[in-house]
CSV table of C-alpha atoms in Angstrom, one decimal:
chain,number,residue,atom,x,y,z
A,8,MET,CA,17.4,-83.6,-44.4
A,9,THR,CA,13.9,-85.2,-44.1
A,10,GLU,CA,10.7,-83.5,-43.2
A,11,THR,CA,9.0,-84.9,-40.1
A,12,ARG,CA,5.5,-84.3,-39.1
A,13,ASP,CA,4.3,-84.5,-35.5
A,14,ASP,CA,1.2,-82.4,-34.8
A,15,ASN,CA,1.9,-82.5,-31.1
A,16,VAL,CA,5.4,-81.0,-31.3
A,17,THR,CA,5.8,-77.3,-30.8
A,18,TRP,CA,9.2,-76.1,-32.2
A,19,LEU,CA,10.6,-73.2,-30.1
A,20,THR,CA,13.8,-71.2,-30.2
A,21,GLN,CA,15.8,-71.4,-27.0
A,22,GLU,CA,14.8,-67.8,-26.3
A,23,ALA,CA,11.1,-68.6,-26.5
A,24,TYR,CA,11.5,-71.7,-24.4
A,25,ASP,CA,13.3,-69.9,-21.7
A,26,ARG,CA,10.7,-67.0,-21.7
A,27,LEU,CA,7.8,-69.5,-21.4
A,28,GLN,CA,9.6,-71.5,-18.7
A,29,ALA,CA,10.2,-68.3,-16.7
A,30,GLU,CA,6.6,-67.3,-17.1
A,31,LEU,CA,5.5,-70.7,-15.8
A,32,GLU,CA,7.8,-70.5,-12.8
A,33,HIS,CA,6.5,-67.1,-11.9
A,34,LEU,CA,2.8,-68.0,-12.3
A,35,SER,CA,3.3,-71.3,-10.4
A,36,GLY,CA,5.1,-69.7,-7.5
A,37,PRO,CA,4.9,-65.9,-6.8
A,38,GLY,CA,1.8,-65.5,-9.1
A,39,ARG,CA,-0.2,-68.0,-7.2
A,40,ILE,CA,0.8,-66.5,-3.9
A,41,GLU,CA,-0.1,-63.0,-5.1
A,42,ILE,CA,-3.6,-64.0,-6.2
A,43,ALA,CA,-4.2,-66.0,-3.0
A,44,ASP,CA,-3.3,-62.9,-1.0
A,45,LYS,CA,-5.7,-60.8,-3.1
A,46,ILE,CA,-8.5,-63.4,-2.6
A,47,GLU,CA,-7.8,-63.4,1.2
A,48,ALA,CA,-7.8,-59.6,1.4
A,49,ALA,CA,-11.1,-59.4,-0.5
A,50,ARG,CA,-12.6,-62.2,1.6
A,51,GLU,CA,-11.9,-60.1,4.7
A,52,GLU,CA,-14.0,-57.3,3.3
A,53,GLY,CA,-17.2,-59.2,4.2
A,54,ASP,CA,-20.2,-60.5,2.2
A,55,LEU,CA,-18.8,-62.5,-0.7
A,56,LYS,CA,-22.1,-62.3,-2.8
A,57,GLU,CA,-21.6,-58.5,-3.4
A,58,ASN,CA,-17.9,-58.3,-3.2
A,59,GLY,CA,-16.6,-57.2,-6.6
A,60,GLY,CA,-12.9,-57.4,-5.5
A,61,TYR,CA,-13.4,-61.1,-4.4
A,62,HIS,CA,-15.0,-62.1,-7.7
A,63,ALA,CA,-12.4,-60.2,-9.8
A,64,ALA,CA,-9.6,-62.0,-7.9
A,65,LYS,CA,-11.3,-65.4,-8.4
A,66,GLU,CA,-11.6,-64.7,-12.1
A,67,GLU,CA,-8.0,-63.7,-12.3
A,68,GLN,CA,-7.1,-66.9,-10.4
A,69,GLY,CA,-8.9,-68.9,-13.1
A,70,LYS,CA,-7.0,-67.1,-15.9
A,71,ILE,CA,-3.7,-67.8,-14.1
A,72,GLU,CA,-4.5,-71.5,-13.7
A,73,ALA,CA,-5.6,-71.7,-17.3
A,74,ARG,CA,-2.3,-70.1,-18.5
A,75,ILE,CA,-0.3,-72.4,-16.2
A,76,THR,CA,-2.0,-75.4,-17.8
A,77,GLN,CA,-1.4,-74.0,-21.3
A,78,LEU,CA,2.3,-73.4,-20.6
A,79,GLN,CA,2.8,-76.8,-19.1
A,80,ASP,CA,1.3,-78.4,-22.3
A,81,ILE,CA,3.4,-76.2,-24.6
A,82,LEU,CA,6.6,-77.0,-22.7
A,83,LYS,CA,5.8,-80.7,-22.4
A,84,ASN,CA,5.5,-81.0,-26.2
A,85,ALA,CA,8.2,-78.5,-27.1
A,86,ARG,CA,11.4,-79.2,-29.0
A,87,VAL,CA,14.1,-76.6,-28.8
A,88,GLY,CA,16.0,-75.9,-31.9
A,89,ASP,CA,15.1,-75.7,-35.6
A,90,ALA,CA,12.3,-77.8,-37.0
A,91,PRO,CA,13.5,-80.1,-39.7
A,92,ARG,CA,13.1,-78.2,-43.0
A,93,THR,CA,13.9,-78.3,-46.6
A,94,ALA,CA,14.1,-75.2,-48.8
A,95,GLY,CA,11.2,-75.2,-51.2
A,96,THR,CA,8.9,-77.2,-49.0
A,97,VAL,CA,6.5,-75.5,-46.5
A,98,GLY,CA,6.9,-76.5,-42.9
A,99,PRO,CA,7.3,-75.1,-39.4
A,100,GLY,CA,10.2,-72.7,-39.1
A,101,MET,CA,9.9,-71.6,-42.7
A,102,THR,CA,9.5,-68.1,-44.1
A,103,VAL,CA,6.6,-68.6,-46.6
A,104,THR,CA,5.5,-66.3,-49.4
A,105,ILE,CA,2.0,-66.9,-50.8
A,106,LYS,CA,-0.4,-65.3,-53.1
A,107,PHE,CA,-4.2,-65.6,-52.7
A,108,GLU,CA,-6.0,-66.8,-55.8
A,109,GLY,CA,-7.3,-63.7,-57.8
A,110,ASP,CA,-5.0,-61.3,-55.9
A,111,ASP,CA,-1.6,-60.0,-57.2
A,112,GLU,CA,-0.3,-59.1,-53.7
A,113,GLU,CA,2.2,-61.5,-52.1
A,114,ILE,CA,2.2,-62.1,-48.4
A,115,THR,CA,5.3,-63.3,-46.5
A,116,PHE,CA,5.1,-64.7,-43.0
A,117,LEU,CA,6.9,-67.1,-40.6
A,118,LEU,CA,5.1,-70.4,-40.2
A,119,ALA,CA,5.8,-71.2,-36.5
A,120,SER,CA,4.2,-71.4,-33.1
A,121,ARG,CA,2.5,-68.3,-31.9
A,122,GLU,CA,4.9,-68.4,-29.0
A,123,GLU,CA,7.5,-67.2,-31.4
A,124,SER,CA,5.5,-63.9,-31.8
A,125,GLY,CA,8.7,-61.9,-31.1
A,126,ALA,CA,9.8,-62.5,-34.7
A,127,PRO,CA,10.2,-59.3,-36.8
A,128,ILE,CA,7.6,-60.6,-39.4
A,129,ASP,CA,4.0,-61.9,-39.0
A,130,VAL,CA,3.7,-65.4,-37.5
A,131,TYR,CA,1.1,-67.9,-38.7
A,132,SER,CA,0.5,-71.0,-36.7
A,133,PRO,CA,1.0,-74.4,-38.5
A,134,LYS,CA,-2.2,-75.4,-36.7
A,135,SER,CA,-4.3,-72.6,-38.3
A,136,PRO,CA,-6.5,-73.4,-41.3
A,137,LEU,CA,-4.0,-71.8,-43.6
A,138,GLY,CA,-1.0,-73.3,-41.9
A,139,SER,CA,-2.3,-76.8,-42.0
A,140,ALA,CA,-3.3,-76.5,-45.6
A,141,ILE,CA,0.1,-75.4,-46.8
A,142,ILE,CA,2.4,-77.7,-44.8
A,143,GLY,CA,4.2,-80.1,-47.1
A,144,LYS,CA,3.4,-78.1,-50.2
A,145,LYS,CA,6.2,-77.2,-52.6
A,146,ILE,CA,6.9,-73.9,-54.4
A,147,GLY,CA,4.5,-73.6,-57.3
A,148,GLU,CA,1.8,-75.8,-55.8
A,149,THR,CA,-1.7,-74.5,-54.8
A,150,ALA,CA,-3.4,-75.2,-51.5
A,151,SER,CA,-7.1,-74.7,-50.5
A,152,TYR,CA,-8.6,-74.3,-47.1
A,153,THR,CA,-12.0,-73.4,-45.6
A,154,LEU,CA,-12.6,-70.1,-44.0
A,155,PRO,CA,-14.7,-69.7,-40.9
A,156,ASN,CA,-17.7,-68.6,-43.0
A,157,GLY,CA,-17.6,-71.9,-44.9
A,158,LYS,CA,-16.1,-70.5,-48.2
A,159,SER,CA,-13.0,-72.1,-49.7
A,160,LEU,CA,-9.9,-70.0,-50.5
A,161,SER,CA,-6.9,-71.1,-52.5
A,162,VAL,CA,-3.3,-69.9,-52.2
A,163,ASP,CA,-0.3,-70.3,-54.5
A,164,ILE,CA,3.0,-71.1,-52.8
A,165,ILE,CA,5.6,-68.6,-54.1
A,166,ASP,CA,8.5,-69.3,-51.8
A,167,ALA,CA,9.5,-71.3,-48.8
A,168,VAL,CA,12.9,-70.9,-47.2
A,169,PRO,CA,14.2,-71.6,-43.7
A,170,TYR,CA,13.6,-68.6,-41.4
A,171,GLY,CA,16.7,-66.4,-41.1
A,172,SER,CA,18.2,-67.5,-44.4
A,173,GLU,CA,16.2,-65.2,-46.6
């Protein structure tokens, strides 16, 4: 099996894909109707400048539209199934165990889309600084990445196995 790399692809389980599709359908249909009704009801209360209900409804509408756009983007770039993966090489869909340099504690997590957050273990995004630094690394290799404060941190790859096979 070969490891492929496409930064635009989001690998999702069928369950996650179906859940996101259902959320998109709700927000695009009944969700939009509900918020339009709230805006109309608040508009009927009078002066819009000092109408807290109207402004709250408009803000909620903005959040719904942003989520719709986000869901459309995720689903447009989604591939359902398991990401191509090879035991021993870090990639999406892998359960990864790392150890931070200078620390004896090992951390195990699933490297996958945050949309897979229903997993029974912590999920780290492949697009995060840590995730992008360790993709393609093999067991025994070290990866370094930059923290938000500008400092560099190194991690050792202890294990990388396909999720569910551990």
